[in-house]
XYZ file of C-alpha atoms in Angstrom:
778
model
C 33.865 73.448 106.111
C 35.751 72.198 109.158
C 33.314 73.648 111.602
C 30.579 71.815 109.611
C 32.461 68.658 109.946
C 32.828 69.157 113.567
C 28.936 69.892 113.919
C 27.892 66.244 112.604
C 30.254 64.528 115.106
C 27.898 65.877 118.325
C 26.020 63.436 119.937
C 22.773 62.379 118.630
C 20.243 63.682 121.521
C 17.515 60.640 122.086
C 15.913 62.379 125.049
C 12.348 62.941 124.566
C 10.754 66.349 125.240
C 14.111 67.548 125.156
C 14.655 71.114 125.886
C 18.322 71.787 125.292
C 18.668 74.910 122.981
C 21.892 76.204 121.502
C 22.766 79.591 120.528
C 26.134 80.658 118.687
C 27.388 84.054 117.231
C 26.425 85.320 113.487
C 29.900 83.777 112.438
C 28.527 80.688 112.387
C 24.627 81.580 111.284
C 24.432 79.733 108.286
C 21.502 77.648 107.162
C 24.020 74.572 107.064
C 24.996 75.120 110.476
C 21.880 75.329 111.896
C 20.851 72.325 109.677
C 23.786 70.585 111.384
C 22.640 71.011 114.900
C 19.068 70.186 114.304
C 19.927 67.012 112.571
C 21.191 65.949 116.191
C 18.063 66.467 117.725
C 18.961 69.546 119.079
C 17.119 72.861 119.201
C 19.080 75.947 118.019
C 18.551 79.819 118.297
C 21.153 82.205 116.360
C 21.799 85.161 114.191
C 21.967 84.964 110.713
C 25.352 86.041 109.324
C 25.364 89.191 107.534
C 26.908 87.291 104.088
C 26.248 83.899 103.176
C 23.438 82.994 105.468
C 21.167 82.190 103.188
C 18.258 83.901 105.308
C 15.119 84.368 102.761
C 14.119 88.048 103.868
C 16.012 91.315 102.698
C 16.338 94.579 104.580
C 16.256 97.483 102.613
C 19.853 98.178 102.137
C 20.528 94.579 100.969
C 17.315 95.328 98.652
C 18.784 98.706 97.205
C 22.343 96.697 96.792
C 20.716 94.080 95.112
C 18.715 96.159 92.501
C 21.909 98.423 91.864
C 23.601 94.818 90.812
C 20.835 93.864 88.351
C 20.760 97.136 86.832
C 24.805 96.999 86.074
C 24.592 93.741 85.077
C 24.519 93.046 81.419
C 22.244 91.110 79.578
C 19.464 91.986 81.903
C 16.544 94.552 80.874
C 13.977 96.451 82.579
C 11.147 93.634 82.034
C 13.549 91.031 83.799
C 14.323 93.178 87.129
C 10.368 94.300 86.955
C 9.755 90.847 87.528
C 12.226 89.627 89.840
C 11.154 92.919 91.896
C 7.555 91.639 91.870
C 8.979 88.023 92.950
C 10.788 89.427 95.917
C 8.492 92.044 97.217
C 7.211 89.907 99.801
C 10.595 89.037 101.038
C 11.690 92.655 101.785
C 11.428 94.435 105.112
C 9.509 97.929 105.103
C 12.179 100.707 105.846
C 10.011 103.720 106.949
C 11.433 104.608 110.356
C 7.868 105.969 111.314
C 6.699 101.989 110.988
C 6.595 100.020 114.457
C 7.704 96.225 115.032
C 7.330 94.137 112.244
C 8.004 90.285 112.653
C 8.140 88.188 109.484
C 8.485 84.286 109.400
C 9.415 81.533 107.057
C 9.376 77.972 107.280
C 11.848 75.418 105.424
C 10.989 71.591 105.834
C 12.742 69.181 103.959
C 11.389 65.054 104.265
C 12.133 63.512 107.405
C 13.862 66.524 109.093
C 12.799 69.250 111.359
C 11.684 72.299 110.103
C 13.926 75.259 110.296
C 12.529 78.761 110.837
C 13.875 81.767 109.406
C 12.708 84.956 111.362
C 13.065 89.145 110.566
C 12.578 91.780 112.794
C 12.103 95.406 112.694
C 13.170 96.632 116.308
C 12.368 100.410 116.908
C 13.233 100.506 120.671
C 17.010 100.257 119.895
C 18.804 103.332 121.644
C 21.332 104.349 119.042
C 19.320 103.823 115.850
C 15.873 104.451 114.699
C 15.323 101.476 113.114
C 17.304 98.273 113.429
C 16.828 94.650 111.613
C 17.593 91.698 113.010
C 17.536 88.211 111.153
C 17.284 84.830 113.309
C 17.733 81.168 112.626
C 15.565 78.883 114.948
C 14.636 75.112 114.719
C 11.067 75.784 116.368
C 8.668 78.416 116.161
C 8.319 79.461 119.842
C 5.763 82.311 120.417
C 6.343 83.609 117.272
C 4.636 86.916 117.669
C 5.450 87.530 121.496
C 7.543 90.280 122.947
C 8.718 90.035 126.145
C 9.101 93.263 128.387
C 12.254 93.072 130.124
C 12.350 95.102 133.577
C 14.496 97.779 134.105
C 16.959 96.766 136.876
C 16.168 100.529 139.635
C 15.641 100.510 142.724
C 11.941 102.265 143.343
C 11.445 104.620 146.248
C 8.650 104.457 148.548
C 7.330 107.239 147.658
C 6.677 106.362 143.983
C 3.225 105.940 143.756
C 1.361 102.473 142.636
C 4.932 101.059 142.825
C 4.963 97.384 144.297
C 6.702 98.665 147.264
C 4.434 98.639 150.532
C 2.610 102.189 150.726
C 2.518 104.389 153.819
C -1.020 105.595 154.932
C -0.357 108.948 153.234
C 0.487 107.373 149.816
C -2.501 105.254 149.968
C -4.602 108.382 150.242
C -3.027 110.293 147.342
C -3.703 106.883 145.173
C -7.276 106.642 146.334
C -7.930 109.952 145.580
C -6.247 109.349 141.718
C -8.080 106.390 141.374
C -11.420 107.968 140.936
C -10.594 110.160 138.081
C -7.568 108.644 136.503
C -5.420 105.022 136.646
C -2.133 104.627 135.990
C -0.627 103.119 133.119
C 3.230 102.989 133.765
C 4.970 103.256 137.273
C 7.933 105.304 136.219
C 8.767 107.802 133.479
C 11.237 107.974 130.274
C 11.031 104.037 130.193
C 10.318 101.801 127.781
C 6.609 100.979 128.500
C 6.428 105.041 129.447
C 7.279 105.767 125.514
C 5.038 103.160 124.317
C 1.780 103.546 126.294
C 2.457 107.445 125.838
C 2.068 107.375 122.013
C -1.476 106.592 121.787
C -2.511 109.382 124.204
C -3.551 113.024 124.046
C -0.611 114.465 126.416
C -0.560 118.285 127.269
C 1.092 119.711 124.304
C -0.887 118.347 121.384
C -4.110 118.866 123.698
C -3.559 122.616 123.637
C -2.763 122.425 120.374
C -6.260 120.758 119.293
C -7.810 123.219 122.007
C -6.904 126.219 119.914
C -9.447 125.168 117.413
C -12.546 127.203 118.127
C -15.004 125.742 115.399
C -15.028 121.974 114.322
C -11.713 121.618 112.498
C -12.067 120.607 108.996
C -11.194 117.107 107.473
C -7.659 118.617 106.108
C -6.590 120.081 109.677
C -7.291 116.878 111.545
C -4.833 115.056 109.069
C -2.461 117.964 109.683
C -3.273 117.054 113.402
C -2.784 113.388 113.343
C 0.562 114.131 111.172
C 1.868 116.320 114.222
C 0.705 113.498 116.630
C 2.686 110.785 114.605
C 5.842 112.843 114.501
C 5.127 113.266 118.353
C 4.444 109.986 119.433
C 6.436 107.808 117.072
C 9.516 110.287 115.944
C 12.888 110.028 116.923
C 13.287 113.799 118.620
C 17.246 114.121 119.806
C 17.162 116.010 123.234
C 19.184 119.318 123.015
C 21.352 120.347 125.712
C 18.673 122.962 127.421
C 16.355 119.607 127.519
C 19.069 117.522 129.091
C 19.826 119.962 131.663
C 15.975 120.241 132.453
C 16.054 116.657 133.069
C 18.773 116.447 135.285
C 17.408 119.228 137.039
C 13.829 117.595 137.926
C 15.585 115.086 140.913
C 17.216 118.177 142.758
C 14.647 120.480 142.539
C 12.169 117.626 144.028
C 14.983 117.117 146.756
C 14.937 120.785 147.602
C 11.343 121.070 147.526
C 11.183 118.028 149.827
C 14.014 119.755 152.342
C 13.160 123.766 152.008
C 9.532 124.125 151.434
C 7.438 124.075 154.779
C 4.216 124.105 153.037
C 4.606 120.850 150.729
C 3.739 118.177 153.184
C 4.472 114.983 150.723
C 6.095 114.831 147.504
C 5.333 111.741 145.642
C 6.947 110.466 141.835
C 4.031 109.495 139.669
C 4.126 107.474 135.999
C 1.760 107.950 133.132
C -2.046 108.323 134.177
C -4.865 107.569 131.744
C -8.348 109.579 132.322
C -11.456 107.562 133.271
C -13.736 109.182 130.784
C -11.754 109.046 128.348
C -9.141 106.665 127.504
C -7.602 108.625 124.114
C -6.610 111.450 127.287
C -3.679 110.809 129.487
C -1.135 112.845 131.624
C 2.236 112.441 133.106
C 3.263 115.400 135.658
C 6.487 115.283 137.201
C 4.788 114.548 140.840
C 2.246 114.806 142.880
C 2.438 116.703 146.378
C 0.014 117.440 149.370
C 0.025 121.229 149.489
C -0.952 123.511 152.581
C -3.329 126.810 151.680
C -4.754 129.076 153.787
C -8.594 128.747 152.497
C -8.238 125.002 153.274
C -8.285 122.972 156.493
C -6.209 120.216 155.237
C -4.143 119.793 152.881
C -5.081 119.588 149.179
C -3.676 117.297 146.297
C -2.243 119.086 143.333
C -0.019 118.406 140.206
C 3.743 119.347 140.489
C 5.432 120.450 136.943
C 8.877 121.392 136.770
C 10.503 123.878 134.187
C 13.840 124.348 134.375
C 14.906 127.796 132.656
C 18.107 127.457 130.485
C 18.371 130.394 128.028
C 19.150 133.821 129.064
C 15.724 135.832 128.063
C 13.755 133.073 130.133
C 15.731 133.765 133.203
C 15.216 137.202 133.189
C 11.678 136.655 132.740
C 11.900 134.417 135.915
C 13.857 136.769 137.496
C 11.513 139.856 136.710
C 8.443 137.869 137.769
C 10.176 136.898 141.078
C 11.245 140.312 142.054
C 7.622 141.816 141.249
C 5.313 139.352 142.836
C 7.789 137.458 145.071
C 9.269 133.713 145.454
C 6.051 132.444 146.561
C 2.675 133.521 144.977
C -1.368 132.577 145.178
C -3.148 133.150 141.912
C -6.134 131.671 140.167
C -6.075 130.774 136.497
C -6.432 133.554 133.873
C -5.846 136.389 136.565
C -2.900 139.190 136.043
C -0.242 137.129 138.689
C -1.383 133.901 136.612
C -0.199 135.453 133.223
C 2.562 136.933 134.420
C 4.232 133.923 136.347
C 3.263 130.730 134.204
C 4.536 131.132 130.214
C 2.060 130.890 127.879
C 3.323 127.766 126.416
C 2.698 126.018 129.848
C -0.933 127.045 130.348
C -2.465 124.740 128.623
C -0.770 121.799 129.850
C -1.708 122.947 133.569
C -5.313 122.652 132.392
C -4.700 119.428 130.697
C -3.330 117.909 134.228
C -6.498 119.237 136.177
C -8.712 117.671 133.923
C -7.320 114.300 133.659
C -6.382 113.992 137.892
C -9.582 115.901 138.854
C -7.947 117.936 141.185
C -9.275 121.057 139.606
C -11.803 120.620 136.372
C -13.690 118.347 134.559
C -14.264 118.318 130.511
C -17.089 116.429 129.237
C -16.609 114.989 125.742
C -19.280 113.336 123.226
C -18.036 110.485 120.805
C -19.775 108.754 118.447
C -19.408 105.361 116.223
C -18.135 105.043 112.826
C -18.483 102.590 110.029
C -14.333 102.470 109.889
C -11.641 102.037 112.520
C -10.324 105.677 111.093
C -12.142 108.741 109.902
C -11.689 109.642 106.005
C -9.377 111.942 106.779
C -6.670 109.884 108.240
C -4.291 109.413 105.091
C -3.256 105.750 104.109
C 0.140 106.606 105.421
C -1.452 107.363 108.689
C -3.360 104.349 109.011
C -0.279 101.898 108.357
C 1.574 103.889 110.890
C -1.077 103.504 113.644
C -1.937 99.953 112.893
C 2.215 98.750 113.438
C 2.309 101.072 116.529
C -1.063 99.782 118.258
C -0.153 96.365 118.209
C 2.465 96.471 121.031
C 0.434 99.466 122.468
C -2.638 97.279 123.246
C -0.187 94.426 124.006
C 1.227 95.897 126.946
C -2.177 97.186 128.069
C -3.734 93.902 128.042
C -0.648 92.875 130.239
C -1.338 95.419 132.804
C -5.103 95.226 132.681
C -6.773 92.892 135.551
C -9.717 90.892 135.131
C -11.757 93.087 136.862
C -10.745 95.939 134.531
C -8.253 97.806 136.717
C -4.989 98.520 135.796
C -2.092 97.292 137.296
C 1.171 98.545 135.957
C 4.205 96.423 135.906
C 8.063 98.031 137.145
C 9.352 100.274 134.953
C 10.505 98.366 131.430
C 13.703 99.118 130.579
C 13.305 97.927 126.698
C 11.116 95.583 124.649
C 12.333 92.791 123.056
C 10.981 89.895 120.485
C 10.849 86.643 122.155
C 13.400 85.414 119.812
C 15.807 88.363 120.530
C 15.418 87.514 124.057
C 15.926 84.004 124.227
C 19.299 84.918 122.125
C 20.290 87.292 124.639
C 19.783 85.096 127.124
C 22.112 82.800 126.258
C 24.424 85.410 124.923
C 26.026 86.170 128.306
C 26.757 82.206 128.171
C 29.120 82.769 125.177
C 30.879 85.934 126.138
C 31.763 84.401 129.596
C 33.381 81.827 128.082
C 35.024 84.093 125.580
C 36.426 85.846 128.758
C 37.215 82.562 130.499
C 39.282 81.318 127.555
C 41.150 84.510 127.267
C 42.655 83.694 130.924
C 44.589 80.513 129.847
C 45.001 81.556 126.141
C 48.341 81.165 124.704
C 49.198 84.895 123.717
C 52.091 84.674 121.159
C 52.302 85.429 117.506
C 52.639 82.964 114.891
C 50.665 81.179 111.639
C 47.307 80.285 111.393
C 47.751 76.581 112.009
C 49.563 76.982 115.350
C 46.837 79.599 116.582
C 44.282 76.961 115.632
C 45.821 74.260 117.625
C 46.494 76.195 120.629
C 42.610 77.457 120.729
C 41.464 74.015 120.546
C 43.567 73.243 123.408
C 42.215 75.845 125.386
C 38.656 74.548 124.469
C 39.499 71.340 125.433
C 40.969 72.706 129.116
C 38.121 75.091 129.731
C 35.717 72.431 129.042
C 37.367 70.013 131.203
C 37.135 72.516 133.908
C 33.447 73.148 133.211
C 32.815 69.317 133.515
C 34.822 68.928 136.847
C 32.503 71.533 138.049
C 29.336 69.883 136.985
C 30.300 66.548 138.111
C 32.078 67.318 141.646
C 29.416 70.472 142.611
C 26.548 71.123 140.557
C 25.044 67.745 139.896
C 25.464 66.751 143.711
C 24.051 70.172 144.543
C 20.870 70.191 142.037
C 19.965 66.511 143.228
C 19.605 67.446 146.666
C 17.909 71.022 145.976
C 15.500 69.169 143.718
C 14.298 72.315 142.196
C 15.875 74.660 139.277
C 18.058 77.056 140.685
C 18.670 80.518 138.873
C 21.722 81.503 137.231
C 22.559 83.714 139.935
C 22.241 81.169 142.546
C 24.387 78.683 140.315
C 27.220 81.234 140.030
C 26.914 81.877 143.784
C 27.236 78.224 144.671
C 30.598 77.970 142.431
C 32.361 80.975 143.562
C 34.573 78.855 146.026
C 35.010 76.472 143.410
C 39.047 76.339 142.082
C 39.555 78.772 139.395
C 40.299 78.199 135.711
C 43.757 78.847 135.889
C 44.333 76.959 138.795
C 42.655 73.758 137.337
C 44.719 74.383 134.093
C 47.842 74.342 136.048
C 46.993 71.638 138.134
C 46.191 69.616 134.832
C 49.808 70.552 133.308
C 51.509 69.233 136.391
C 49.417 65.902 136.273
C 50.267 65.429 132.710
C 53.696 66.439 133.048
C 54.127 63.793 136.210
C 52.109 60.890 133.685
C 54.305 61.431 131.160
C 57.435 61.173 133.216
C 56.146 57.934 134.605
C 55.604 56.282 131.082
C 59.050 55.612 129.935
C 58.466 53.461 126.954
C 57.381 56.730 125.268
C 59.787 57.780 122.644
C 60.715 61.316 123.292
C 61.442 63.559 120.521
C 63.516 66.772 120.353
C 61.825 69.871 119.407
C 64.093 70.479 116.615
C 63.889 67.036 114.611
C 61.810 67.812 111.400
C 58.569 66.206 111.141
C 59.581 63.723 108.708
C 62.114 62.272 110.508
C 59.784 61.994 113.584
C 57.384 59.887 111.668
C 60.041 57.755 110.334
C 61.410 57.178 113.889
C 58.012 56.613 115.491
C 57.167 54.073 112.445
C 60.417 52.159 112.870
C 59.485 52.072 116.862
C 56.107 50.704 116.100
C 57.750 47.938 113.414
C 59.847 46.668 116.193
C 57.210 45.806 118.617
C 55.137 44.150 115.692
C 58.401 42.104 115.253
C 58.439 41.379 119.111
C 54.664 40.315 119.427
C 54.044 38.406 116.033
C 57.352 37.422 114.980
C 58.977 38.018 111.721
C 59.285 37.551 108.686
C 55.493 36.244 107.853
C 55.983 32.499 106.564
C 52.445 31.400 106.049
C 49.362 33.394 104.362
C 51.560 36.489 103.525
C 49.564 37.658 101.180
C 46.464 37.546 103.142
C 47.678 39.050 105.832
C 49.576 41.568 104.056
C 46.279 42.623 102.533
C 44.147 42.700 106.024
C 46.453 43.591 108.697
C 46.433 47.489 109.127
C 50.184 47.621 110.120
C 51.341 45.223 107.260
C 49.197 46.997 105.026
C 51.053 50.323 106.207
C 54.446 48.560 106.064
C 54.203 47.534 102.128
C 52.543 51.126 101.524
C 55.631 53.224 103.466
C 57.678 55.090 101.966
C 60.370 55.869 104.804
C 61.788 52.157 104.630
C 63.458 50.558 101.840
C 61.268 48.325 99.213
C 64.123 48.122 96.508
C 64.256 44.807 94.969
C 67.349 42.374 96.090
C 68.621 39.225 95.290
C 67.443 36.450 97.812
C 70.901 34.777 98.248
C 71.929 38.556 99.626
C 68.996 38.622 102.200
C 68.265 35.030 102.894
C 71.625 32.922 102.146
C 70.953 29.163 101.595
C 73.941 27.167 102.933
C 74.867 23.932 101.565
C 76.025 20.648 103.629
C 79.796 20.943 102.681
C 79.174 24.817 104.166
C 79.204 26.588 100.684
C 76.208 29.137 99.784
C 73.874 28.021 96.978
C 74.610 31.051 94.068
C 71.248 31.196 92.541
C 68.301 30.831 94.914
C 65.153 30.849 93.113
C 61.764 30.636 95.050
C 57.991 31.377 93.954
C 56.449 34.713 93.734
C 53.661 35.548 96.466
C 51.514 37.257 94.733
C 51.316 35.555 91.346
C 51.472 32.035 92.607
C 48.548 29.707 91.508
C 48.839 25.974 93.892
C 48.022 22.924 92.185
C 44.860 20.824 92.623
C 44.352 17.291 93.374
C 41.153 15.287 92.556
C 39.140 14.764 95.919
C 39.720 11.215 97.277
C 42.578 10.731 94.817
C 46.383 10.882 94.593
C 45.401 12.402 90.913
C 46.285 15.668 89.976
C 44.073 17.679 88.401
C 46.004 20.784 87.433
C 49.789 21.705 88.285
C 50.719 24.624 90.361
C 51.534 27.792 88.314
C 54.084 30.274 89.214
C 57.021 32.857 88.414
C 60.198 31.696 90.408
C 62.345 34.693 90.860
C 65.544 35.189 92.702
C 64.434 38.662 93.941
C 62.425 39.740 97.079
C 61.783 42.627 99.032
C 64.159 42.847 102.036
C 61.729 45.140 104.518
C 58.597 42.967 103.521
C 60.189 39.561 103.532
C 58.111 38.166 100.900
C 59.365 36.692 97.296
C 58.161 38.725 94.202
C 58.980 38.617 90.612
C 59.943 41.404 88.544
C 57.974 39.874 85.426
C 54.918 41.892 84.000
C 52.148 40.289 83.558
C 49.327 41.706 81.042
C 49.951 43.937 78.341
C 52.827 46.509 77.818
C 51.474 48.810 80.160
C 51.334 46.569 83.146
C 53.414 46.702 86.073
C 55.432 44.155 87.663
C 54.410 41.956 90.806
C 57.106 43.862 92.832
C 55.512 47.178 91.992
C 51.963 46.168 92.707
C 52.436 45.100 95.817
C 53.719 48.194 96.948
C 51.499 50.644 95.233
C 47.826 48.727 95.298
C 45.589 48.889 98.192
C 43.719 45.920 97.368
C 46.083 43.398 97.119
C 44.027 40.504 96.925
C 42.459 41.779 93.869
C 45.393 42.432 92.351
C 47.066 39.058 93.114
C 43.457 37.389 91.735
C 44.025 39.361 88.443
C 47.811 38.447 88.160
C 47.119 35.027 88.800
C 44.462 34.873 86.015
C 46.583 36.621 83.845
C 49.580 33.830 84.340
C 46.998 31.107 83.784
C 45.734 32.026 80.532
C 49.229 32.557 79.492
C 50.800 29.214 80.468
C 47.554 27.385 78.724
C 48.656 29.593 75.926
C 52.158 28.649 76.030
C 51.213 24.748 76.535
C 49.172 24.824 73.440
C 51.646 26.610 71.457
C 54.298 23.906 72.759
C 51.954 21.203 71.244
C 51.498 22.172 68.226
C 55.439 22.891 67.778
C 55.937 19.341 68.628
C 53.115 18.012 66.123
C 54.583 19.960 63.579
C 57.898 18.713 64.150
C 57.201 15.305 64.222
C 54.666 15.689 61.091
C 57.633 17.162 59.203
C 60.187 14.618 60.283
C 57.822 11.554 58.969
C 57.086 13.337 55.576
C 60.867 13.288 54.961
C 61.539 9.345 55.685
C 58.109 8.361 54.266
C 56.683 7.263 51.041
C 53.911 8.942 49.090
C 50.649 8.266 50.232
C 47.001 9.144 49.579
C 45.815 12.729 50.796
C 43.083 10.914 52.916
C 44.920 9.061 55.170
C 45.971 11.117 58.768
C 49.246 11.847 59.923
C 48.699 9.010 62.474
C 48.427 6.084 59.707
C 51.382 7.844 57.870
C 53.358 7.133 60.896
C 52.231 3.698 61.605
C 52.861 2.569 57.646
C 56.101 4.066 57.705
C 57.321 2.257 60.893
C 55.551 -1.278 60.087
C 56.099 -1.260 55.996
C 58.007 -4.466 55.740
C 59.003 -3.684 52.172
C 61.497 -0.610 53.256
C 62.945 -1.567 56.596
C 65.880 0.770 56.304
C 63.566 3.768 55.791
C 61.440 2.750 58.787
C 64.406 2.803 61.190
C 65.711 6.222 59.483
C 62.333 7.514 60.495
C 61.823 6.139 63.699
C 65.571 7.474 64.659
C 64.268 10.921 63.330
C 61.567 11.161 65.638
C 62.934 10.115 68.983
C 65.797 12.644 67.984
C 63.235 15.518 67.777
C 61.259 14.475 70.579
C 64.755 14.141 72.710
C 65.061 17.954 71.546
C 61.814 19.067 72.313
C 62.623 17.690 76.086
C 65.835 19.461 76.297
C 64.048 22.597 75.474
C 61.560 22.388 77.710
C 63.952 21.505 80.439
C 66.067 24.489 79.714
C 63.153 26.511 79.866
C 62.378 25.351 83.637
C 65.757 26.061 84.703
C 65.562 29.741 83.179
C 62.265 30.439 83.715
C 63.021 32.801 86.593
C 64.887 35.502 83.947
C 62.743 38.344 82.873
C 63.517 38.180 79.034
C 61.767 40.531 76.708
C 61.637 38.332 73.704
C 58.970 35.994 75.450
C 55.715 37.406 73.932
C 53.254 34.594 74.966
C 53.509 36.186 78.533
C 52.044 39.645 77.714
C 48.202 39.443 77.571
C 45.780 42.033 78.319
C 44.820 42.284 81.935
C 41.575 43.704 81.258
C 40.329 41.197 79.523
C 40.188 39.208 83.097
C 39.849 42.063 85.373
C 35.724 41.108 86.204
C 36.764 37.464 86.699
C 36.820 35.403 90.008
C 40.075 33.567 90.727
C 40.232 29.794 91.840
C 39.617 28.484 95.229
C 42.990 27.205 96.386
């Protein structure tokens, strides 16, 4: 998840025609990572991860594992498994090792985003495994069915026929003689293109088997021969110790013949040859030589086939023939000397080479047209195998065929790779090289995972800085002066004399230490100080710097500043400092004129304070200010806050809300609205109590009146009635006394309004009832 979040921080590429392509290891080969890279307008190609990649195609092993899970899962019957199998059938890669290369591509497209391609590849050219399955993700479908022929890094001798080397006159004469009967398909032997092109040709061994049939074989016999050809062409044949010894002995034998046999005037290596008269017949002799014979005035061309005898029985037969006929013999095909010196298994091969090269024999074959690509005797599995194998065969054949129809073979091919695989491998050395460079400066020490992660991030920063320094100081000026695109080898040569990564890291570290020593204002914390104490020290240092720059305490617009300023917000929510309420007289004592301190200091709470309003253009008061007077304040924030709760019984005080809530202005608006409503209700209750007391007093001292008269008329009658002057005087006196008592109670309540009493039930209101209201403008 952390790596995916880092991918979203990559800069968005806005260049049109952007060819920048990103590749990374299979550990990050998930669909989410690929979509994140493609979303930054970058191209990506990577190998899909083994687990959790969300690649749609299944390898044979993965499909078998999925089937086993379905079969062992409870509540899943055979009908469901059958339906699921039919649904997944088109997403499974075939597992027959005799099949050829297969490329499967699926596209995933979201609205407004680039398509992502899932590519599955079955590879049959791996040296270790008969079949290898690879799965890729790519953001562009670049040549989806194209394979790249990677040339083998091998030095070709001048005596190799049809090689790009400038030919000698002798070699040119040999090539012209061969071209009259055959054309070359490959330059070398036992290379990837040699195995590929040899797979569709009848060479010596299989041609010898077919030649043993005297009459025209039946369909069953031809099908059996085709099965043998398929096994011979596409099967993985492990070399025995004897076969490996014979292969290793070929080059030393050729060198020995060149140096010791005087009748051989020249020996030339050759690849695979195809007969001009029948393109299904080919031959690959070990060499072509110019041999001096007694009957011919000039050296003649012949095929050279080397057979190494390894077992005791074959060595004994060879020694017996040498003793009987000598080390060098001249013989004709089929005579007694030929039968004694050439084993029966190699005689048909000699005839086959002579047929294709044209040095000895000619064979005329007749072909017929058929309605199908395959005869009836070719079975369906054979047809499938041949179809899959023929694609790459004819693709390479097309590559080496010129417009005039001639064959121009390439250099020996090391291996065939799919274009996506080739592009990934092309970028892969950069990943491996980066890992190697990072390992040079890595901090190799055991520890927890978090520490290792931090050190690896530091290593990555240093290596990237070194690369950026190379690009700025060397590569960019060189590219501008060069004016062309150099190869990777040229770039590496240019950077050979550049400062190494170890020296670069050392120089940067020394420069950082010098810079750190020059900045004396930076607090230096010892390594043994706990993390919490370091943070507390750092915060106090920042607090002191803020006081020096902005002044302290905040005297105007405290609520607004503590709600909007990032540092003040961090201060009031911080747990490192003391926010416990203290009396104002202890924090900011008030000194009278006589030099004594005021014992009780009351001020308005900054959170629930509601200022008064005046009628515009007049001195008339529209509304009085409303506030809870408090004798307490926060000693750190230096603001007055009341400890009285406003709202229902579960509400918190202003002091608690100030140090817990992030949106302070919204909380202040709620508190002020609740306080305003509470004060309005208190005023209504006080007015009702006054009227009730006045009515009760008048009723005690006035004569009975009719029920239709109002209370105001009762008071007027009781005061102005001339018939009962003593009662009127007593009533007025009682009313005045009652009013004076109410005024004294109100004054007493104002003096002690700062004390938080639990019996004051009129201030407990439901704050939720006013949570959606907006505060009046101040």
